[in-house]
Amino acid sequence: MKKSSVHYLAYGSNLHPARLEARLGPVTCLGKVALPGWRLCFDKRGSDGSAKANLRAAPGTGQVAWGAVFRLNRAQYAELDRFEGAGRGYETFWLDLMLAGREQAALTYLSPSHWLTDNTQPYDWYRDLVLAGARYHEFPKDYCAAIARIPAVEDSDTKRAARQNSLLGSTGCAGRGDREEDEKQARKP
């Protein structure tokens, strides 16, 4: 018998519920999770020519990525596959993680090596959307500061940038105003 819902691990632009709900309708956030042995990168080549978020395994390094787990129904999961380009840039991956003290399996999207790039930057609105989601879930300040320091470029598609920035504005945490505070926090001993 198929489950009626799936747990989805968001770590990038879908972290903020406003972004995810704009795509899928109402979702339930089950909580934030630390992902020891993983690191957040902006190295996935997007179809728009910019870099997108990706998780990379980093075993034995002491690195920790952060994410949020959402419960999606099957229709939402199918729609998310479409948005994320499953099979065309991201591949689905099941990850075992600890959520509220219990081991859970959650689906996420990782980029295979042939979609990776190290010479492309994210758009500023995209980086700021990831940062807004990290702040929303109250990820550690040094983690937020590291996201704020990611170099980004301005999107030449001004209509797309305006649409995305309006979503950021509707979240109440547009990502820009606290960047200096994030960087100060990251420099503290």
mmCIF file of C-alpha atoms in Angstrom:
data_model
loop_
_atom_site.group_PDB
_atom_site.id
_atom_site.type_symbol
_atom_site.label_atom_id
_atom_site.label_comp_id
_atom_site.label_asym_id
_atom_site.label_seq_id
_atom_site.Cartn_x
_atom_site.Cartn_y
_atom_site.Cartn_z
ATOM 1 C CA MET A 1 0.000 0.000 0.000
ATOM 2 C CA LYS A 2 1.373 3.433 -0.944
ATOM 3 C CA LYS A 3 1.773 6.085 1.701
ATOM 4 C CA SER A 4 -0.468 9.098 1.220
ATOM 5 C CA SER A 5 2.346 11.505 2.080
ATOM 6 C CA VAL A 6 6.097 11.846 1.783
ATOM 7 C CA HIS A 7 8.658 13.672 3.910
ATOM 8 C CA TYR A 8 10.637 16.176 1.845
ATOM 9 C CA LEU A 9 13.964 17.653 2.964
ATOM 10 C CA ALA A 10 14.392 21.236 1.730
ATOM 11 C CA TYR A 11 17.815 22.885 1.969
ATOM 12 C CA GLY A 12 17.799 25.543 -0.750
ATOM 13 C CA SER A 13 15.216 27.866 -2.270
ATOM 14 C CA ASN A 14 12.316 25.748 -0.981
ATOM 15 C CA LEU A 15 13.331 26.239 2.662
ATOM 16 C CA HIS A 16 10.962 29.125 3.177
ATOM 17 C CA PRO A 17 7.330 27.963 3.414
ATOM 18 C CA ALA A 18 6.200 30.995 1.376
ATOM 19 C CA ARG A 19 8.253 29.758 -1.598
ATOM 20 C CA LEU A 20 7.177 26.143 -1.203
ATOM 21 C CA GLU A 21 3.505 27.039 -0.737
ATOM 22 C CA ALA A 22 3.601 29.363 -3.767
ATOM 23 C CA ARG A 23 4.555 26.277 -5.755
ATOM 24 C CA LEU A 24 2.549 23.538 -4.028
ATOM 25 C CA GLY A 25 -0.203 25.007 -1.870
ATOM 26 C CA PRO A 26 -0.368 24.493 1.910
ATOM 27 C CA VAL A 27 2.402 22.322 3.380
ATOM 28 C CA THR A 28 3.235 21.190 6.903
ATOM 29 C CA CYS A 29 6.715 21.859 8.273
ATOM 30 C CA LEU A 30 7.779 19.041 10.598
ATOM 31 C CA GLY A 31 10.956 20.733 11.824
ATOM 32 C CA LYS A 32 14.540 21.649 11.104
ATOM 33 C CA VAL A 33 17.349 19.111 10.944
ATOM 34 C CA ALA A 34 21.128 19.149 11.137
ATOM 35 C CA LEU A 35 22.847 17.072 8.467
ATOM 36 C CA PRO A 36 26.300 16.084 9.782
ATOM 37 C CA GLY A 37 28.683 15.052 7.023
ATOM 38 C CA TRP A 38 26.963 17.202 4.386
ATOM 39 C CA ARG A 39 27.685 20.700 3.082
ATOM 40 C CA LEU A 40 25.604 23.272 1.247
ATOM 41 C CA CYS A 41 27.023 24.305 -2.126
ATOM 42 C CA PHE A 42 25.821 26.540 -4.928
ATOM 43 C CA ASP A 43 27.242 24.393 -7.704
ATOM 44 C CA LYS A 44 24.273 22.991 -9.627
ATOM 45 C CA ARG A 45 23.964 24.464 -13.126
ATOM 46 C CA GLY A 46 20.455 25.863 -13.465
ATOM 47 C CA SER A 47 18.477 26.001 -16.692
ATOM 48 C CA ASP A 48 18.521 29.813 -16.364
ATOM 49 C CA GLY A 49 22.338 29.896 -16.460
ATOM 50 C CA SER A 50 22.839 30.550 -12.745
ATOM 51 C CA ALA A 51 24.045 28.291 -9.934
ATOM 52 C CA LYS A 52 21.503 26.574 -7.685
ATOM 53 C CA ALA A 53 21.797 25.021 -4.242
ATOM 54 C CA ASN A 54 23.019 21.469 -3.855
ATOM 55 C CA LEU A 55 24.039 19.228 -0.973
ATOM 56 C CA ARG A 56 27.389 17.458 -1.208
ATOM 57 C CA ALA A 57 28.519 14.603 0.993
ATOM 58 C CA ALA A 58 31.414 15.654 3.232
ATOM 59 C CA PRO A 59 32.040 12.667 5.514
ATOM 60 C CA GLY A 60 34.638 13.041 8.233
ATOM 61 C CA THR A 61 35.016 16.799 7.724
ATOM 62 C CA GLY A 62 32.956 18.030 10.656
ATOM 63 C CA GLN A 63 30.797 20.014 8.246
ATOM 64 C CA VAL A 64 27.074 20.260 8.922
ATOM 65 C CA ALA A 65 24.370 21.382 6.511
ATOM 66 C CA TRP A 66 20.879 22.309 7.663
ATOM 67 C CA GLY A 67 17.465 21.651 6.214
ATOM 68 C CA ALA A 68 13.764 21.601 6.997
ATOM 69 C CA VAL A 69 11.445 18.635 6.601
ATOM 70 C CA PHE A 70 7.987 19.154 5.125
ATOM 71 C CA ARG A 71 5.136 16.680 4.738
ATOM 72 C CA LEU A 72 3.804 16.643 1.170
ATOM 73 C CA ASN A 73 0.904 14.718 -0.283
ATOM 74 C CA ARG A 74 1.503 12.638 -3.410
ATOM 75 C CA ALA A 75 0.144 15.307 -5.769
ATOM 76 C CA GLN A 76 2.433 17.931 -4.204
ATOM 77 C CA TYR A 77 5.394 15.589 -4.519
ATOM 78 C CA ALA A 78 4.651 15.056 -8.228
ATOM 79 C CA GLU A 79 4.389 18.827 -8.720
ATOM 80 C CA LEU A 80 7.660 19.386 -6.847
ATOM 81 C CA ASP A 81 9.364 16.874 -9.159
ATOM 82 C CA ARG A 82 8.247 19.065 -12.057
ATOM 83 C CA PHE A 83 9.531 22.274 -10.441
ATOM 84 C CA GLU A 84 12.848 20.706 -9.449
ATOM 85 C CA GLY A 85 13.453 19.119 -12.831
ATOM 86 C CA ALA A 86 13.737 15.590 -11.460
ATOM 87 C CA GLY A 87 15.802 13.648 -13.963
ATOM 88 C CA ARG A 88 16.855 16.885 -15.697
ATOM 89 C CA GLY A 89 19.307 18.488 -13.246
ATOM 90 C CA TYR A 90 18.370 17.036 -9.904
ATOM 91 C CA GLU A 91 17.878 13.398 -8.990
ATOM 92 C CA THR A 92 15.673 12.225 -6.136
ATOM 93 C CA PHE A 93 17.532 10.796 -3.177
ATOM 94 C CA TRP A 94 16.315 9.292 0.095
ATOM 95 C CA LEU A 95 18.245 10.429 3.140
ATOM 96 C CA ASP A 96 18.016 9.011 6.671
ATOM 97 C CA LEU A 97 17.981 11.798 9.237
ATOM 98 C CA MET A 98 17.054 12.536 12.836
ATOM 99 C CA LEU A 99 13.855 14.523 13.254
ATOM 100 C CA ALA A 100 12.547 15.242 16.753
ATOM 101 C CA GLY A 101 14.752 12.484 18.161
ATOM 102 C CA ARG A 102 13.528 9.830 15.732
ATOM 103 C CA GLU A 103 15.178 8.451 12.631
ATOM 104 C CA GLN A 104 13.167 9.332 9.531
ATOM 105 C CA ALA A 105 13.639 8.895 5.809
ATOM 106 C CA ALA A 106 13.110 12.010 3.725
ATOM 107 C CA LEU A 107 13.250 12.598 0.011
ATOM 108 C CA THR A 108 15.483 15.364 -1.301
ATOM 109 C CA TYR A 109 17.017 16.430 -4.600
ATOM 110 C CA LEU A 110 20.751 16.202 -5.317
ATOM 111 C CA SER A 111 22.574 17.125 -8.485
ATOM 112 C CA PRO A 112 24.578 14.457 -10.330
ATOM 113 C CA SER A 113 28.145 15.359 -11.261
ATOM 114 C CA HIS A 114 27.406 16.116 -14.930
ATOM 115 C CA TRP A 115 25.158 19.022 -13.796
ATOM 116 C CA LEU A 116 27.770 20.571 -11.494
ATOM 117 C CA THR A 117 29.635 23.772 -12.239
ATOM 118 C CA ASP A 118 32.318 25.642 -10.362
ATOM 119 C CA ASN A 119 32.380 28.764 -12.515
ATOM 120 C CA THR A 120 28.803 30.002 -12.084
ATOM 121 C CA GLN A 121 27.235 32.044 -9.299
ATOM 122 C CA PRO A 122 23.656 32.139 -8.055
ATOM 123 C CA TYR A 123 21.441 35.116 -8.723
ATOM 124 C CA ASP A 124 21.274 37.483 -5.767
ATOM 125 C CA TRP A 125 17.529 36.913 -5.337
ATOM 126 C CA TYR A 126 18.099 33.144 -5.247
ATOM 127 C CA ARG A 127 20.839 33.358 -2.621
ATOM 128 C CA ASP A 128 18.668 35.760 -0.610
ATOM 129 C CA LEU A 129 15.717 33.354 -0.819
ATOM 130 C CA VAL A 130 17.866 30.526 0.593
ATOM 131 C CA LEU A 131 19.050 32.913 3.320
ATOM 132 C CA ALA A 132 15.479 33.976 4.149
ATOM 133 C CA GLY A 133 14.546 30.309 4.566
ATOM 134 C CA ALA A 134 17.549 29.650 6.796
ATOM 135 C CA ARG A 135 16.594 32.606 8.977
ATOM 136 C CA TYR A 136 12.948 31.555 9.036
ATOM 137 C CA HIS A 137 13.930 28.184 10.498
ATOM 138 C CA GLU A 138 16.429 29.840 12.857
ATOM 139 C CA PHE A 139 19.449 27.939 11.579
ATOM 140 C CA PRO A 140 22.714 28.783 13.390
ATOM 141 C CA LYS A 141 23.899 32.350 12.831
ATOM 142 C CA ASP A 142 27.264 31.243 11.424
ATOM 143 C CA TYR A 143 25.449 29.062 8.867
ATOM 144 C CA CYS A 144 23.290 32.032 7.820
ATOM 145 C CA ALA A 145 26.399 34.211 7.658
ATOM 146 C CA ALA A 146 28.090 31.719 5.333
ATOM 147 C CA ILE A 147 25.078 31.840 2.992
ATOM 148 C CA ALA A 148 25.092 35.662 3.094
ATOM 149 C CA ARG A 149 28.749 35.656 1.972
ATOM 150 C CA ILE A 150 28.100 33.522 -1.134
ATOM 151 C CA PRO A 151 29.033 35.661 -4.155
ATOM 152 C CA ALA A 152 26.008 36.306 -6.357
ATOM 153 C CA VAL A 153 25.184 38.125 -9.570
ATOM 154 C CA GLU A 154 22.264 40.302 -10.566
ATOM 155 C CA ASP A 155 19.647 38.584 -12.720
ATOM 156 C CA SER A 156 19.446 40.237 -16.153
ATOM 157 C CA ASP A 157 15.828 39.036 -16.431
ATOM 158 C CA THR A 158 14.367 41.931 -14.465
ATOM 159 C CA LYS A 159 10.821 40.516 -14.519
ATOM 160 C CA ARG A 160 11.945 37.222 -12.974
ATOM 161 C CA ALA A 161 14.045 39.072 -10.395
ATOM 162 C CA ALA A 162 11.092 41.319 -9.497
ATOM 163 C CA ARG A 163 8.786 38.281 -9.091
ATOM 164 C CA GLN A 164 11.265 36.543 -6.822
ATOM 165 C CA ASN A 165 12.045 39.683 -4.834
ATOM 166 C CA SER A 166 8.320 40.270 -4.278
ATOM 167 C CA LEU A 167 8.131 36.797 -2.744
ATOM 168 C CA LEU A 168 11.065 37.695 -0.505
ATOM 169 C CA GLY A 169 9.317 40.885 0.540
ATOM 170 C CA SER A 170 6.151 38.978 1.433
ATOM 171 C CA THR A 171 8.098 36.748 3.833
ATOM 172 C CA GLY A 172 9.047 39.633 6.088
ATOM 173 C CA CYS A 173 12.722 38.662 5.886
ATOM 174 C CA ALA A 174 14.067 39.835 2.578
ATOM 175 C CA GLY A 175 17.564 38.543 3.206
ATOM 176 C CA ARG A 176 19.427 41.762 2.604
ATOM 177 C CA GLY A 177 19.022 43.728 5.821
ATOM 178 C CA ASP A 178 20.737 41.276 8.152
ATOM 179 C CA ARG A 179 23.703 40.357 5.940
ATOM 180 C CA GLU A 180 26.089 42.659 7.841
ATOM 181 C CA GLU A 181 24.923 41.199 11.158
ATOM 182 C CA ASP A 182 25.412 37.659 9.799
ATOM 183 C CA GLU A 183 28.957 38.506 8.725
ATOM 184 C CA LYS A 184 29.792 40.066 12.124
ATOM 185 C CA GLN A 185 28.470 36.943 13.845
ATOM 186 C CA ALA A 186 30.615 34.695 11.646
ATOM 187 C CA ARG A 187 33.771 36.639 12.584
ATOM 188 C CA LYS A 188 33.204 36.226 16.331
ATOM 189 C CA PRO A 189 35.655 33.810 18.008
#
